[in-house]
Coordinates of C-alpha atoms in Angstrom, one line a residue:
X2 CA 49.0 -21.9 4.1
X3 CA 50.7 -19.3 2.1
X4 CA 49.4 -15.6 2.9
X5 CA 49.2 -14.9 -0.2
X6 CA 47.0 -17.6 -1.2
X7 CA 45.2 -16.0 2.0
X8 CA 45.1 -12.9 0.7
X9 CA 43.3 -13.5 -2.5
X10 CA 40.3 -14.4 -1.3
X11 CA 39.5 -11.3 1.4
X12 CA 39.3 -9.4 -1.7
X13 CA 35.9 -11.1 -3.2
X14 CA 34.8 -10.7 -0.1
X15 CA 35.1 -7.3 0.2
X16 CA 33.5 -6.8 -3.2
X17 CA 30.9 -8.7 -2.5
X18 CA 30.3 -6.7 0.4
X19 CA 30.1 -3.3 -1.0
X20 CA 27.7 -5.2 -3.7
X21 CA 25.3 -6.0 -0.8
X22 CA 26.3 -2.3 1.0
X23 CA 25.8 0.2 -2.6
X24 CA 22.0 -2.6 -3.1
X25 CA 20.5 -1.7 0.7
X26 CA 21.9 1.7 -0.2
X27 CA 19.8 1.6 -3.4
X28 CA 16.6 -0.1 -1.6
X29 CA 16.4 2.0 1.7
X30 CA 16.5 5.7 -1.2
X31 CA 13.6 4.2 -3.8
X32 CA 11.3 3.4 -0.2
X33 CA 11.5 6.3 1.2
X34 CA 11.2 8.0 -2.5
X35 CA 7.9 5.8 -2.7
X36 CA 7.0 6.1 0.8
X37 CA 7.5 10.4 1.0
X38 CA 5.4 10.4 -2.2
X39 CA 2.3 9.1 -0.3
X40 CA 2.6 9.7 3.6
X41 CA 4.7 13.6 2.8
X42 CA 3.9 17.3 2.3
X43 CA 7.6 17.8 0.9
X44 CA 9.0 16.6 -2.1
X45 CA 9.8 12.9 -2.6
X46 CA 12.9 13.8 -4.4
X47 CA 14.4 15.7 -1.8
X48 CA 14.4 13.1 1.1
X49 CA 15.7 10.8 -2.0
X50 CA 18.4 13.2 -2.4
X51 CA 19.0 13.4 1.2
X52 CA 19.2 9.5 1.8
X53 CA 22.0 8.8 -0.9
X54 CA 24.1 11.6 0.2
X55 CA 23.9 10.8 4.4
X56 CA 22.1 7.6 4.5
X57 CA 21.7 6.4 8.1
X58 CA 21.0 10.3 8.8
X59 CA 18.7 11.0 6.5
X60 CA 17.0 8.0 7.1
X61 CA 16.4 8.5 10.9
X62 CA 15.7 12.2 9.7
X63 CA 13.3 11.2 7.1
X64 CA 11.6 8.9 10.1
X65 CA 10.5 11.9 12.2
X66 CA 10.7 15.2 10.5
X67 CA 9.4 13.8 7.2
X68 CA 6.6 11.3 7.9
X69 CA 2.5 12.7 8.5
X70 CA 1.9 12.0 11.5

């Protein structure tokens, strides 16, 4: 097989992986927002913004600091 043909398929895989990561990030933002509305004293939209700008770190910070025990 020609290397040129093999290179053409990798773009679709990268695109699908990127779309999957985008959907996961949006789902995490929506979950944090809805969970913060019921379980946090801080404004829910601020936690959603934190998770938007720093997805993994924001999720960990929300889990440790944002939720009421």
